[in-house]
Every structure is written in structure tokens, then in C-alpha cells.
Coordinates of C-alpha atoms in Angstrom, one line a residue:
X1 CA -65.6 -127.6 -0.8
X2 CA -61.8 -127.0 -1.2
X3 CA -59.9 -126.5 -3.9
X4 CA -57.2 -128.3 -5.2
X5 CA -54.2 -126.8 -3.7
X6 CA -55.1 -128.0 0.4
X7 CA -52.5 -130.2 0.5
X8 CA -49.7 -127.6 -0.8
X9 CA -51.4 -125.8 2.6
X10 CA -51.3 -128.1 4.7
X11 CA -47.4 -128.9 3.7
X12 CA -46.7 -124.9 4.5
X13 CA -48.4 -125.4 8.1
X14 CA -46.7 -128.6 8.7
X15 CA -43.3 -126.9 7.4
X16 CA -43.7 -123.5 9.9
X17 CA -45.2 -126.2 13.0
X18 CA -41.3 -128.0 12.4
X19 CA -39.5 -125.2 12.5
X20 CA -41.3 -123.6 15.0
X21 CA -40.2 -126.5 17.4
X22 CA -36.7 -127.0 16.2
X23 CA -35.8 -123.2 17.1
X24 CA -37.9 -123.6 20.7
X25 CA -35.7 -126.5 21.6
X26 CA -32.5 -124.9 20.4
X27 CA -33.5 -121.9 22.9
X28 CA -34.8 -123.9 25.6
X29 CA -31.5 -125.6 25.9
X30 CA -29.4 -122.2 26.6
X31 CA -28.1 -122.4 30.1
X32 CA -27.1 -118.7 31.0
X33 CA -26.1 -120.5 34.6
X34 CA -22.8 -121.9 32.9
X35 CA -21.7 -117.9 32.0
X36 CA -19.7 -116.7 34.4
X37 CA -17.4 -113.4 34.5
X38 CA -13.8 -113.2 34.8
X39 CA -12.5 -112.8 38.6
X40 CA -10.6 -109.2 38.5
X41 CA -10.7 -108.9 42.9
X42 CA -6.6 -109.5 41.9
X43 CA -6.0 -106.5 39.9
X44 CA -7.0 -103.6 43.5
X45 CA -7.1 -104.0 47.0
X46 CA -10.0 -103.3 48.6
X47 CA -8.4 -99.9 49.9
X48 CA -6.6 -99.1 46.7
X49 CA -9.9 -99.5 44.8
X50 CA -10.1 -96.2 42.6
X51 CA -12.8 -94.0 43.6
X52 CA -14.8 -93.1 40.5
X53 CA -16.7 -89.4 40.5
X54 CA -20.1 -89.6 40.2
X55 CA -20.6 -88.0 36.5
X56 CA -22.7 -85.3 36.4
X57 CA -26.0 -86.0 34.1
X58 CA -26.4 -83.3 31.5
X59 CA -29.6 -83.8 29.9
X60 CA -29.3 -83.5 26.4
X61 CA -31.1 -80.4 24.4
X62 CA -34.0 -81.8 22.2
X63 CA -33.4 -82.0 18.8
X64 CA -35.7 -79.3 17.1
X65 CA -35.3 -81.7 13.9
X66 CA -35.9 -85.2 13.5
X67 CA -35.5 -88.0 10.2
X68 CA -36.1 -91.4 10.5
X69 CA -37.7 -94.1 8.9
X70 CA -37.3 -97.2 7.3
X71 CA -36.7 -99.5 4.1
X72 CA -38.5 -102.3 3.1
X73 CA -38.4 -105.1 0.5
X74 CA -41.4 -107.0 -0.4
X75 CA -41.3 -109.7 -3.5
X76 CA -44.3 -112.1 -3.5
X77 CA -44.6 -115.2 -5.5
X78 CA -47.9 -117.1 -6.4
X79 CA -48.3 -120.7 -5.5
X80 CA -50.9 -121.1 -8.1
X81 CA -49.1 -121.0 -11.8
X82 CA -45.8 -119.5 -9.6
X83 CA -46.2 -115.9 -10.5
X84 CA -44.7 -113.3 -9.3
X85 CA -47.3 -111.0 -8.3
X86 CA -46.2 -108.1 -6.2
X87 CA -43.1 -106.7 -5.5
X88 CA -42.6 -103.3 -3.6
X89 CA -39.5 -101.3 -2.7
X90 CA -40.6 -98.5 -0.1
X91 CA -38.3 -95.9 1.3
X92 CA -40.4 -94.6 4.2
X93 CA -39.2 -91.0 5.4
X94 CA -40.9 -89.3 8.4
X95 CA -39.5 -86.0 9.6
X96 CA -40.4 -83.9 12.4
X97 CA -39.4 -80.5 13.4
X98 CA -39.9 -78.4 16.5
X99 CA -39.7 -74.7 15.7
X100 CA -41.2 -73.7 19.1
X101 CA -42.4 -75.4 22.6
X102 CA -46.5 -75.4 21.3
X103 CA -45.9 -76.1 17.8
X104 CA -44.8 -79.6 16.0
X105 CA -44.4 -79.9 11.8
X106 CA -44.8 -84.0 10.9
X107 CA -44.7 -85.4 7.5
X108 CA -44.4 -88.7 6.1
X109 CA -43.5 -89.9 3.0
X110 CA -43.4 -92.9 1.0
X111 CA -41.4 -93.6 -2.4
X112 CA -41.5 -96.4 -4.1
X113 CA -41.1 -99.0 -6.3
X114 CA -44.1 -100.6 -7.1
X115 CA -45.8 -103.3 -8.7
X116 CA -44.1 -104.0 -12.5
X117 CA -43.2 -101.5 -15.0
X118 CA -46.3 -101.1 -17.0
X119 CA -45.0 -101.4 -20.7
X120 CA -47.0 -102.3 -23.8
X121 CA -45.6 -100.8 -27.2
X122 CA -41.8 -100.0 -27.5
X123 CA -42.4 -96.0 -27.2
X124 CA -43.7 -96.8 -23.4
X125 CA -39.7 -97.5 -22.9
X126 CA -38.9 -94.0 -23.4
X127 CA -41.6 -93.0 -20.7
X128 CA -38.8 -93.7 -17.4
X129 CA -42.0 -93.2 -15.0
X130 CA -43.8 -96.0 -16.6
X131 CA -40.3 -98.7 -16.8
X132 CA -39.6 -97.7 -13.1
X133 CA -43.1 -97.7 -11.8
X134 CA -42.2 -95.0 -9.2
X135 CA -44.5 -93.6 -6.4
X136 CA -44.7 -90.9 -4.2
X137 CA -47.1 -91.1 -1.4
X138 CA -47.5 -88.4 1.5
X139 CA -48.9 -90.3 3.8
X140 CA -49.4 -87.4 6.3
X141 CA -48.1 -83.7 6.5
X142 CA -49.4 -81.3 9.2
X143 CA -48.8 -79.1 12.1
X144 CA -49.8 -78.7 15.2
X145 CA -50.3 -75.6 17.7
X146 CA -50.7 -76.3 21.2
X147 CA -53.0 -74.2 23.5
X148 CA -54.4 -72.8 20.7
X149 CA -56.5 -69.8 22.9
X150 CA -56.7 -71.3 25.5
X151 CA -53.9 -73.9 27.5
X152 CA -56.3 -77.0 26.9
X153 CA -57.0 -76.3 23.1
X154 CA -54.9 -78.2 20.2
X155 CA -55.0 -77.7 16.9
X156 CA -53.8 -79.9 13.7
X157 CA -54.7 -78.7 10.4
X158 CA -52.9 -80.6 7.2
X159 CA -52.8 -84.4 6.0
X160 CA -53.3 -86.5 8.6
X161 CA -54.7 -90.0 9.7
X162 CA -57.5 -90.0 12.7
X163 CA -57.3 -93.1 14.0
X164 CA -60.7 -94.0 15.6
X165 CA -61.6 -97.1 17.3
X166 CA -59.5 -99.3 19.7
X167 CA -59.2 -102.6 17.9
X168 CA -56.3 -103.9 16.2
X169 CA -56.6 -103.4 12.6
X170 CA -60.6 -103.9 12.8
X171 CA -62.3 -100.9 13.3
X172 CA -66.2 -100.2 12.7
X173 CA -65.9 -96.9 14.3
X174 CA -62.8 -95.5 12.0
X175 CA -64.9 -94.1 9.5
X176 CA -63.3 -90.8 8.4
X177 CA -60.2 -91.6 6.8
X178 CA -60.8 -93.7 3.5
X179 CA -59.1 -97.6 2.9
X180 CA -56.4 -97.8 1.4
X181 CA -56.7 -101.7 0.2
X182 CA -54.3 -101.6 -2.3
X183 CA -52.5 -104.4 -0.8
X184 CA -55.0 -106.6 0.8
X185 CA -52.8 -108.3 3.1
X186 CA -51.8 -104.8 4.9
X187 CA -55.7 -105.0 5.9
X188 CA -55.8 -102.2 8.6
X189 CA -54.5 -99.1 6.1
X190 CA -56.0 -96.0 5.6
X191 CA -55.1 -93.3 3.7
X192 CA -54.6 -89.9 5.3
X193 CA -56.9 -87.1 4.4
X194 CA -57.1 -83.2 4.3
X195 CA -58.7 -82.0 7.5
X196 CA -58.7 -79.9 10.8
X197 CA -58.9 -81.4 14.1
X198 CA -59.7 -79.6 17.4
X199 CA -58.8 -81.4 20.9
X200 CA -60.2 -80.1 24.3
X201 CA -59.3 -81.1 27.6
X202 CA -61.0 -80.8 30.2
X203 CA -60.0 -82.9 33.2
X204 CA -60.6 -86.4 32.7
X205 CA -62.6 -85.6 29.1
X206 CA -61.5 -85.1 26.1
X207 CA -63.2 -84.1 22.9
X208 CA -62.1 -84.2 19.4
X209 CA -63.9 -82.3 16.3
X210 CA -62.9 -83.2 13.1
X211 CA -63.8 -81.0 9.8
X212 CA -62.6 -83.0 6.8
X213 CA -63.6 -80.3 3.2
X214 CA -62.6 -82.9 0.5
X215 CA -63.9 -86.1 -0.4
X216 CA -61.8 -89.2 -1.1
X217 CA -62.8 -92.5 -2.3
X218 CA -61.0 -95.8 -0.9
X219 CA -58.5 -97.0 -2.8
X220 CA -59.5 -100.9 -3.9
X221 CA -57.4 -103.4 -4.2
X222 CA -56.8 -105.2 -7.8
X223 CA -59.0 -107.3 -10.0
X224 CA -57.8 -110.8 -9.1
X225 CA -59.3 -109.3 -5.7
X226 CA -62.8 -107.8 -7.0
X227 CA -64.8 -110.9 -6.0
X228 CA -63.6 -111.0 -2.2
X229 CA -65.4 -107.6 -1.9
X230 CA -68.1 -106.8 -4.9
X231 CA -71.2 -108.2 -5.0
X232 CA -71.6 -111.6 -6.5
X233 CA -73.0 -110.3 -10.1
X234 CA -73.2 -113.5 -13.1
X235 CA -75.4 -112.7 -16.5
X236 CA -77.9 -115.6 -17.2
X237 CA -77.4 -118.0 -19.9
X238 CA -81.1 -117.2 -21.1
X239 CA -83.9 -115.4 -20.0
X240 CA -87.5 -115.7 -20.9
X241 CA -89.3 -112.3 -22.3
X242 CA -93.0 -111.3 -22.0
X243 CA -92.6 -107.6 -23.5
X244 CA -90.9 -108.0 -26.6
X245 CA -93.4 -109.5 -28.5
X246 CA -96.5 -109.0 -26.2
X247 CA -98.3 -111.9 -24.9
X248 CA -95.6 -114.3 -25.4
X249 CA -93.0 -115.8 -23.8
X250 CA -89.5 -115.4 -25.8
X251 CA -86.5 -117.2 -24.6
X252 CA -84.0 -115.4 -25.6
X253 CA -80.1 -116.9 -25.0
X254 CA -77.2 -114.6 -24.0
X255 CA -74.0 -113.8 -24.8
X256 CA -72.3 -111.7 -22.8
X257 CA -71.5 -108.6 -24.7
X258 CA -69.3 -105.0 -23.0
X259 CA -69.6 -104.4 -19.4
X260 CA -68.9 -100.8 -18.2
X261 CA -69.5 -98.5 -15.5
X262 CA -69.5 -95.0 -14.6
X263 CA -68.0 -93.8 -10.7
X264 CA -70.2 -90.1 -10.3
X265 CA -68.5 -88.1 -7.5
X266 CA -70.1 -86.1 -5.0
X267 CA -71.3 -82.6 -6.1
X268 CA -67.9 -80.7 -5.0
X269 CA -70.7 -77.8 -2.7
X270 CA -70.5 -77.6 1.2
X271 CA -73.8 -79.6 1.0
X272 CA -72.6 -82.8 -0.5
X273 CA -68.5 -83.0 -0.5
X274 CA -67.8 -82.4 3.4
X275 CA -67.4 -84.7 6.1
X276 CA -67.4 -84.2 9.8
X277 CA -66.6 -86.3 13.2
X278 CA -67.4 -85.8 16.7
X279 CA -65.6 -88.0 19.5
X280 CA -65.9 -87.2 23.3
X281 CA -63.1 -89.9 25.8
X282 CA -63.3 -90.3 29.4
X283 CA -60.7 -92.4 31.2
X284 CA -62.3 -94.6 34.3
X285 CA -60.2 -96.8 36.1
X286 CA -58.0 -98.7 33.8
X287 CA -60.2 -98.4 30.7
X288 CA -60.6 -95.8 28.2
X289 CA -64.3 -95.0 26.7
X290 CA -65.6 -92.9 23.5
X291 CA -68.6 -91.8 22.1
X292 CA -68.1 -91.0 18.2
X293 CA -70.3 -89.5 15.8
X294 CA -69.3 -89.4 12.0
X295 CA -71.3 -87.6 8.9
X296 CA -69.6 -88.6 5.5
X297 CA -69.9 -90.3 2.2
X298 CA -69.1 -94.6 2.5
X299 CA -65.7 -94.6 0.8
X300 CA -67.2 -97.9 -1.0
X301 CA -69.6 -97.2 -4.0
X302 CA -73.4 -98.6 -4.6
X303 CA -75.3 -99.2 -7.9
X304 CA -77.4 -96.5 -8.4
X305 CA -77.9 -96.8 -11.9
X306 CA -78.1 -100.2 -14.9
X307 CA -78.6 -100.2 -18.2
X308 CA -79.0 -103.4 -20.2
X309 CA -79.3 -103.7 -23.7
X310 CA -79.9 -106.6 -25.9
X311 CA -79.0 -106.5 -29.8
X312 CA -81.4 -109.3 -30.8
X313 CA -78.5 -111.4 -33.4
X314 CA -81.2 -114.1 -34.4
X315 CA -85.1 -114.3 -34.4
X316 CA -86.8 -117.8 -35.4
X317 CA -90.4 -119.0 -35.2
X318 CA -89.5 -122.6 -36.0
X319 CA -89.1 -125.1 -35.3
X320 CA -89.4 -123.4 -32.1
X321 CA -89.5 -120.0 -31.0
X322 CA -86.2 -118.3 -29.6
X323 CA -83.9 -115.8 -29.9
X324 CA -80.4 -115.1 -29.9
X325 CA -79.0 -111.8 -28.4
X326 CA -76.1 -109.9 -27.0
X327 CA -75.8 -108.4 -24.0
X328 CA -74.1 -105.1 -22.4
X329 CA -74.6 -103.7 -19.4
X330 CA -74.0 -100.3 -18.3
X331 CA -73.8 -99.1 -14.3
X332 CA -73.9 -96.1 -12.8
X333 CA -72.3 -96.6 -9.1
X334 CA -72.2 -93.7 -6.6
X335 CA -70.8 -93.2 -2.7
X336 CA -74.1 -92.9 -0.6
X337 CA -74.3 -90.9 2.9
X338 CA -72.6 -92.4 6.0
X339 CA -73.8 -91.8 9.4
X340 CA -72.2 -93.5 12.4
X341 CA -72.4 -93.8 16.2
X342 CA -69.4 -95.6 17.6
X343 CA -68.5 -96.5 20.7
X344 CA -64.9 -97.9 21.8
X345 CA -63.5 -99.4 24.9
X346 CA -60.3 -100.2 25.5
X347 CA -58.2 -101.3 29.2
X348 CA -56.4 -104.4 31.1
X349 CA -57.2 -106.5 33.8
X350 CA -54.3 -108.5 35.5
X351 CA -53.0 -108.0 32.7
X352 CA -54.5 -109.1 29.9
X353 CA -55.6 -106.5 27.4
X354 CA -59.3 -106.0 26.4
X355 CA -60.9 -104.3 24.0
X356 CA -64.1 -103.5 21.6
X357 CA -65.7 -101.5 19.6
X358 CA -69.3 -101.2 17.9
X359 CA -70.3 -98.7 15.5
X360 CA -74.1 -98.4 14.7
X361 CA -74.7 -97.5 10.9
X362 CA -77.7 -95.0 9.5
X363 CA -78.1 -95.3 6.3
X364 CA -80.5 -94.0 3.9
X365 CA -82.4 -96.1 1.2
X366 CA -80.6 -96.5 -1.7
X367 CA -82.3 -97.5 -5.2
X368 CA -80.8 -98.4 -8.3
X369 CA -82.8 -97.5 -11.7
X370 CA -82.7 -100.0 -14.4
X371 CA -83.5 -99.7 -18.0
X372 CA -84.0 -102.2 -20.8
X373 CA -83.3 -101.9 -24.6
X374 CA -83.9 -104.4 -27.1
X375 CA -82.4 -103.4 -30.6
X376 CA -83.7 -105.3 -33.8
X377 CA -82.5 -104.9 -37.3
X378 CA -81.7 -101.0 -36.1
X379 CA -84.8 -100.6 -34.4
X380 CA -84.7 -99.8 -30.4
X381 CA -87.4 -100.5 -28.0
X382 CA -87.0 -98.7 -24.6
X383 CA -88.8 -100.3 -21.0
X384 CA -88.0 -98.7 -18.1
X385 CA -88.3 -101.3 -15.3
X386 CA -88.9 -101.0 -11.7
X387 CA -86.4 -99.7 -9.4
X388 CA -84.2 -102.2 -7.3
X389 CA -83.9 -101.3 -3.8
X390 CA -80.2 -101.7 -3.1
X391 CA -79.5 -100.4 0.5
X392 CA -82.1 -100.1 2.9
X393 CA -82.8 -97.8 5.8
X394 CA -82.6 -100.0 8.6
X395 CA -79.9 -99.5 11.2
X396 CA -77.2 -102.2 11.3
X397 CA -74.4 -102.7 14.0
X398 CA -70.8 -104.1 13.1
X399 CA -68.8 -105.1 16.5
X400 CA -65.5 -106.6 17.2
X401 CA -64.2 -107.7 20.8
X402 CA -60.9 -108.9 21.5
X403 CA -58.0 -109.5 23.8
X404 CA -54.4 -110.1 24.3
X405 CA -51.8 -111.7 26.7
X406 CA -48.1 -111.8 26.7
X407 CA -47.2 -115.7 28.4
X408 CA -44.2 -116.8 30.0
X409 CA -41.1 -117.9 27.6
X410 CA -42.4 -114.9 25.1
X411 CA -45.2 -116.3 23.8
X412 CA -48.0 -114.0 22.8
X413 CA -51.8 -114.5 22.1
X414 CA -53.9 -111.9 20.2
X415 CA -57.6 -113.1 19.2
X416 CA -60.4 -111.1 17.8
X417 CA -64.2 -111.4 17.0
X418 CA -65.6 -109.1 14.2
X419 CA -69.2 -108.7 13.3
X420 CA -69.5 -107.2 9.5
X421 CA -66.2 -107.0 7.5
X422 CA -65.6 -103.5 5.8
X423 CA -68.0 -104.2 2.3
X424 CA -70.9 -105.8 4.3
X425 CA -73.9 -103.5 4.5
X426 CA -77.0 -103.9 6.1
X427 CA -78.6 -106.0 8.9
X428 CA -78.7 -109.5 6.5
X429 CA -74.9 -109.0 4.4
X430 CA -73.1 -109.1 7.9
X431 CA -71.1 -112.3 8.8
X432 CA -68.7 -113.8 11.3
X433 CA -64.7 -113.8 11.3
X434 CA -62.8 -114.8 13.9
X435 CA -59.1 -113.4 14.0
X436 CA -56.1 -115.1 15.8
X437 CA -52.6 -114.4 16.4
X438 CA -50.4 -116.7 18.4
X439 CA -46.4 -115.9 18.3
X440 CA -43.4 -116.7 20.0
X441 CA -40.3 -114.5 20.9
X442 CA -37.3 -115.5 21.3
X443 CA -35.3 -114.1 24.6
X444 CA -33.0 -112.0 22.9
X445 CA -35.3 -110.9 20.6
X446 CA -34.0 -111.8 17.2
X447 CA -36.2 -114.7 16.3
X448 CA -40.1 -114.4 16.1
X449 CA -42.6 -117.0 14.9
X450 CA -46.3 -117.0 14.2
X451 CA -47.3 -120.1 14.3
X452 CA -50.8 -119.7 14.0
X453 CA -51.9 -116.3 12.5
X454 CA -54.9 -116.3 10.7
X455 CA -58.8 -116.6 11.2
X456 CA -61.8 -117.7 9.8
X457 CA -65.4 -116.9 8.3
X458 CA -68.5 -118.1 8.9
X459 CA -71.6 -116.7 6.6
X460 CA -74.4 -119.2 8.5
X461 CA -73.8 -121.3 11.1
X462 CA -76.8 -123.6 10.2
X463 CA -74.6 -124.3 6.9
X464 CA -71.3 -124.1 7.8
X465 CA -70.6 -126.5 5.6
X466 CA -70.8 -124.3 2.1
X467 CA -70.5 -121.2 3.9
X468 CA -67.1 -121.5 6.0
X469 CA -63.9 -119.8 4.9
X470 CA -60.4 -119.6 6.5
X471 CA -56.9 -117.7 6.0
X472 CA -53.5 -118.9 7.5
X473 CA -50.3 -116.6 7.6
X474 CA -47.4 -118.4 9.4
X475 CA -44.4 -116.0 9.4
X476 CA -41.1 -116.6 10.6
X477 CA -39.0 -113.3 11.1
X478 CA -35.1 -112.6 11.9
X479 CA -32.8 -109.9 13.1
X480 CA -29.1 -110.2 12.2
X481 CA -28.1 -107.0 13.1
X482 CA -29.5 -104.3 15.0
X483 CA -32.4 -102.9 13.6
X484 CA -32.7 -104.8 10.6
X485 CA -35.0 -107.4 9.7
X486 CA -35.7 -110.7 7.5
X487 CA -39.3 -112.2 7.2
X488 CA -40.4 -114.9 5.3
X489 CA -44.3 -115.9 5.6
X490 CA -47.1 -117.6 3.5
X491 CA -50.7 -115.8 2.6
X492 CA -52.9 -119.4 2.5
X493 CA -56.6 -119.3 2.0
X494 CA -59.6 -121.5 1.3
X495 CA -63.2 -122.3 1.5
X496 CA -66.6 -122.0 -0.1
X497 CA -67.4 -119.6 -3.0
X498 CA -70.2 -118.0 -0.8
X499 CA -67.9 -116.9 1.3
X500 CA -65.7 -113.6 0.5
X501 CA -62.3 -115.4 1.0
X502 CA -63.5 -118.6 -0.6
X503 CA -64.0 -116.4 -4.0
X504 CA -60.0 -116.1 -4.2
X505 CA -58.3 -118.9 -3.5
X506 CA -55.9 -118.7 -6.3
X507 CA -54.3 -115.9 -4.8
X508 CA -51.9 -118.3 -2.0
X509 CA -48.7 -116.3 -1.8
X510 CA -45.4 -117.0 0.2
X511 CA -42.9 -113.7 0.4
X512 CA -40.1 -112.4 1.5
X513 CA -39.4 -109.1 3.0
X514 CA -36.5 -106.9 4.5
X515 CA -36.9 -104.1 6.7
X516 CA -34.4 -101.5 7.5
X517 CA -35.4 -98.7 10.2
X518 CA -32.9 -95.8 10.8

């Protein structure tokens, strides 16, 4: 069931469980007992002790403007073939201004260096955008009025990100802002979108109504990524044909000829473009609770639309009848309507932190038209074929629980079940992952090891066997200096081609990063 680089794995996991208990002993032998401070009861006399004034605390005036930020590396290298397969240079800048008491600017902005400089012919080199590969990202950029009419109104209008939903990172309920998957190991990323966001409080309640006028699609990761979250879609060595030649049935063999598609955006009216979210939270106790509702488009596309044709290359009658033929398809794939009730919980007991989330989905029933052409010597014969019933209408529930605990000697425990991944629609496509995080801290800070981040996914338990998937990212991180940061870690994956991860396997990474924040 595993492919052939398990043992390369299994060295990495081996590797990180080593140095993981090298550095614990190191630390565990630090007596701080042994530290003492230099006797100075020599230098005064107890009467001649200077008195020391009391300074007076002057609370310093806050800043109206604020910059700060970071800087991070990030160069990956492929296990498989040892390509280097991402590299990105961020500068992230975030400023934030005070102009008065009840109002607040924030922007964020990323610019970077990104991926490789995308260069085919020699007159690309005098195109410096496309040798650099530079970005500019505003992640957010809004402002907000405070007591808008009344004391207990706020207002935010501008770029921004809504962060629904109380998991970490896994969130069926955060359904307005769009994914932004474009690295697939920063799972969790959204990007920000246009809106207006109202909050009311009113004692121990607070509601939030969301207005979002422009629609924006998810951004998807790259192709050596498209099987972990398309549908699985393979064009038949032959088929056997009743219509061409009526009466009989024609094998005819395929070779796979252009595949295209066409993405149709919502109609830009106030009927189809807009999106909307309702969220009301009450605190009880230790816990937080919301009620969400959210009306949008799904930032992931369907098929709505296929067209297949088949240029017929070569007829025969004997010595047996067949026919050889090329194929093309064309699709048509369109964002349907999104509605979704969430609810979110989120709260500690002794200590340990709980939470969950589950979001029920509405959908509407989505069908895909499909149209056949056979072409002969120049002539075309047209079928239309019955539609294919791609989403249904029943009501389907993605979940995730999870907890987390801070232990003794700085280790730290994070673990997460999740119902229904972020492509998985309808009632039958949702499976199982299980999500762990186990890291240890080091007292002063500095060092920090995940020993055993990852998860797995299970597609059906009856056949675990050929439907069983798993990720490991050990991660060792480092801060020399104040903060600044090293990390060095390993993306690792495996498992059966049914499941989502198991379909990319060849994409094993290790890294290295460096992080700046100022």
C-alpha cells in the first residue's frame, strides 16, 4: 500500500525521536540550585543602606501609530528526485494607527518573493516582474468606528478576515472568507475579503452581521496538488457504443485527446454576487457559544457542464469490428449556492482546553449536462445524454472536536477530530482525519520540538486497509537571539490512492525557515 520512499520516512522520524531526547537530557541536567549570587552585605551597613525614592510611574502616552511585523525565509527541497520546489521570501508589514479614541485604521501587507522566476524565451528577461517573481498581497486594510450610534455598536468596513469557528485551523463554520491554499502546508489560510461588519452588545450577547458585495473564488493550490482535492476523473481505455451505428455494439479505443475547462463566475447582480453572515455569542460559565448563519457561493467549483467528442481515426469491419478514436473533453465548472448553520463552542475545564464546532450544510441539487459528438470523415453526429446529478440536496454535517493541555517540563498536547475535510461534499464524500500535535519547550524558551505533529485519514473503517492515509511534520525550531527564529522540519506523507493524501505522495518535503519579527 505504500510507496517506495517509507523507509526514507521512517529514517526522518527516527532522526527528530534522537534529537528530541538528546536536547531533553542536556536540559534535564541544568541544576539552577548550583547558581548562586555574589555576597554584596560588605559593601553598606545596615544603617548606611541608601534609601532609594520610590519612582513615580508615569504611564506612557499610547502611540497613535504602530509598524510591526516580520520576515520570513522559506526554501523547500523535494525528497523525491531532490527538487527544489518552493521558496518564499515574505516581508510582512502590519500598521496601525489611532487617529481618535473610537476609531482604529489596520492594514497588512505582504511582499514577496515567491516561487521561481517564471522565464521561457530570452525577451521574458527584460520583463524584471517576471525574473523577480514579486508579490504584493493586502492581506487586510480596514477601519473601525466604535459606538457607531449608539455606545454598543461597532463598525468595520474595508478588507478584512472574519474568523468564524473556534477550532484550530479546522473550521466547518468559517465559511465567508475564501481559502487561500496556495501553500498547502499553511492549511488554515484565508484570504481577506471586501465587506462590512456590524457588532452589538448587549450584555452577555453579542451579534455580528456581515455584508460581503464581491465574490471571490479560493485560491487552489498547484497541480502536483490537484489530485489531493479534485475528484478522481481517468478516461477509459475503450468504451463500447450502441448509438453510433444503431443496433450494434462498437468498441471503440481511446486516446486521450485536449482536456479544457471553462470557470463561469457568478452573474456580478445583487441576486447572485453577494454574500451575507449572521452570528449571535453568549458567554456561560467558562465557555463561549455561537449560532452562525452564512448565504454565499462555495469558494470550490462543481461540474456543471461536459462535452465529449470523439474524432473517429479508424473504422474496420474485419476481421472484427472496432474503432479507433480520439478524445477531448470540454467542462464547464461553476461555484453553486452555500448555506450554513454553524455552531461553535469553545472553554476550559481544570485546565485543559476544549473545543468544537459543527456546521450543517444546505445545498441545492446540482446537475451537470453532458453532450456527445462523434465526428467521421468531417461529418458530426450530436447526442445529448442524460444529465449527471453531481451534488445533491441532502443536508450534510462536517464536525471537528478537540482539546489541548500544557504538561509539566513544557510539554504540550493538541489533538483534533474532523469530520469532512474542506473539498468533501455531501452525506457519502465525508471521511475521518485525526489531527495531533505533541511539542516540547524548552525552559528558557529557545528550543521547541514537535515530535509528533501530524494525523491521519481514514475513508472506511471496514477497509482500512486500502483506504488509510497519514501525514508526519516533525519540526525542530531555535531562537538565537531575541525575536528571531530558525526551523527546520519535514512534510512526510503516505497511504492509499483512495485516500486524498495517499494521491500525493511524491510531494515529501524537508525546509528550512527564518523568521524575523520587529
Amino acid at each position: 500500500m505504500f510507496n517506495f520512499n517509507s523507509d526514507m520516512k521512517l529514517r526522518v522520524f527516527a532522526i527528530t525521536f534522537l534529537i528530541f531526547i538528546s536536547f531533553e537530557k542536556i536540559y534535564a541536567q541544568q541544576d539552577t540550585s548550583l547558581i548562586s549570587l555574589p555576597d554584596t552585605s560588605f559593601l553598606f551597613s545596615a544603617e548606611e543602606f541608601p534609601v532609594v525614592e520610590e519612582p513615580v510611574t508615569v504611564l506612557p502616552e499610547e502611540p497613535k501609530l504602530s509598524v510591526f511585523g516580520y520576515i520570513q525565509t522559506d526554501d523547500r527541497l523535494k525528497f523525491y528526485g531532490g527538487k527544489l520546489n518552493h521558496q518564499e521570501y515574505r516581508l510582512d508589514v502590519k500598521l496601525e494607527y489611532k487617529p481618535f479614541e473610537r476609531g482604529k485604521l489596520f492594514a497588512e501587507v505582504w511582499l514577496r518573493s515567491y516561487k521561481f522566476p517564471e522565464i521561457y524565451n530570452i525577451s521574458d528577461l527584460s520583463e524584471k516582474k517576471k525574473v523577480l517573481n514579486f508579490d504584493a498581497d493586502i492581506r487586510e486594510a480596514y477601519f473601525d468606528i466604535y459606538g457607531l450610534f449608539t455606545k454598543n455598536l461597532d463598525i468595520r468596513i474595508g478588507r478584512q478576515r472574519i474568523a468564524w469557528g473556534t477550532a484550530d485551523k479546522l473550521n466547518p463554520t468559517d465559511n465567508l472568507n475564501p481559502y487561500d491554499m496556495e501553500d498547502i502546508w499553511d492549511f488554515g489560510r484565508h484570504l481577506g475579503s471586501n465587506a462590512i461588519k456590524l457588532t452589538y452588545y448587549a450584555g452577555s450577547f453579542t451579534f455580528t452581521g456581515v455584508a460581503i458585495p464581491w465574490f471571490t473564488p479560493a485560491v487552489l493550490p498547484n497541480s502536483e496538488w490537484t489530485a489531493a482535492y479534485m475528484p478522481s476523473f481517468e478516461i477509459p481505455e475503450k468504451l463500447v457504443d450502441t448509438s453510433f451505428i444503431s443496433g450494434v455494439a462498437l468498441p471503440i479505443y481511446l486516446t486521450p485527446g485536449n482536456i479544457s475547462d471553462t470557470l463561469v463566475l457568478p452573474q456580478r447582480t445583487i441576486k447572485h454576487y453577494p454574500s451575507f453572515g449572521l452570528k449571535a455569542q453568549k458567554s456561560i460559565g467558562n465557555f463561549n457559544i455561537s449560532l452562525s448563519y452564512s448565504y454565499g457561493r462555495d469558494a470550490l467549483p462543481l461540474p456543471t457542464e461536459m462535452s465529449t467528442t470523439l474524432t473517429i481515426d479508424t473504422f474496420m469491419l474485419a476481421p472484427e469490428l472496432r474503432a479507433d478514436a480520439t478524445i477531448d473533453i470540454r467542462t464547464k465548472v461553476e461555484f453553486p449556492v452555500m448555506k450554513v448553520i454553524g455552531l461553535d463552542f469553545a472553554g476550559s475545564v481544570k485546565g485543559i482546553g476544549i473545543w468544537g464546532e459543527a456546521a450543517c450544510f444546505l445545498p441545492q441539487k446540482n446537475y451537470m449536462k453532458r453532450y456527445l459528438h462523434y465526428t467521421l470523415y468531417g461529418v458530426t453526429i450530436d447526442s445529448v445524454l442524460s444529465d449527471s446529478l453531481v451534488l445533491d440536496n441532502k443536508p450534510y454535517v462536517k464536525f471537528v472536536v478537540g482539546l489541548d493541555y500544557t504538561f509539566r517540563h513544557g510539554f504540550y498536547l493538541n489533538f483534533q477530530y474532523l469530520h469532512g475535510f474542506v473539498n468533501e461534499r455531501g452525506p457519502k464524500e465525508l471521511n475521518d482525519y485525526y489531527i495531533l500535535a505533541f511539542e516540547w519547550t524548552s525552559d528558557n524558551g529557545k528550543l521547541k520540538i514537535g515530535i509528533l505533529n501530524g494525523g491521519i485519514q481514514v475513508n472506511n473503517y471496514k477497509k482500512i486497509n486500502s483506504n488509510f492515509a497519514w501525514i508526519y511534520m516533525p519540526e525542530i525550531s531555535y531562537k538565537p537571539m531575541d525575536n528571531a527564529e530558525l526551523i527546520l522540519g519535514a512534510h512526510l506523507l503516505d497511504g492509499s490512492p483512495t485516500t486524498s493524501f495517499g494521491k500525493v505522495t511524491k510531494n515529501d518535503d524537508i525546509y528550512l525557515k527564518l523568521r524575523y519579527s520587529f
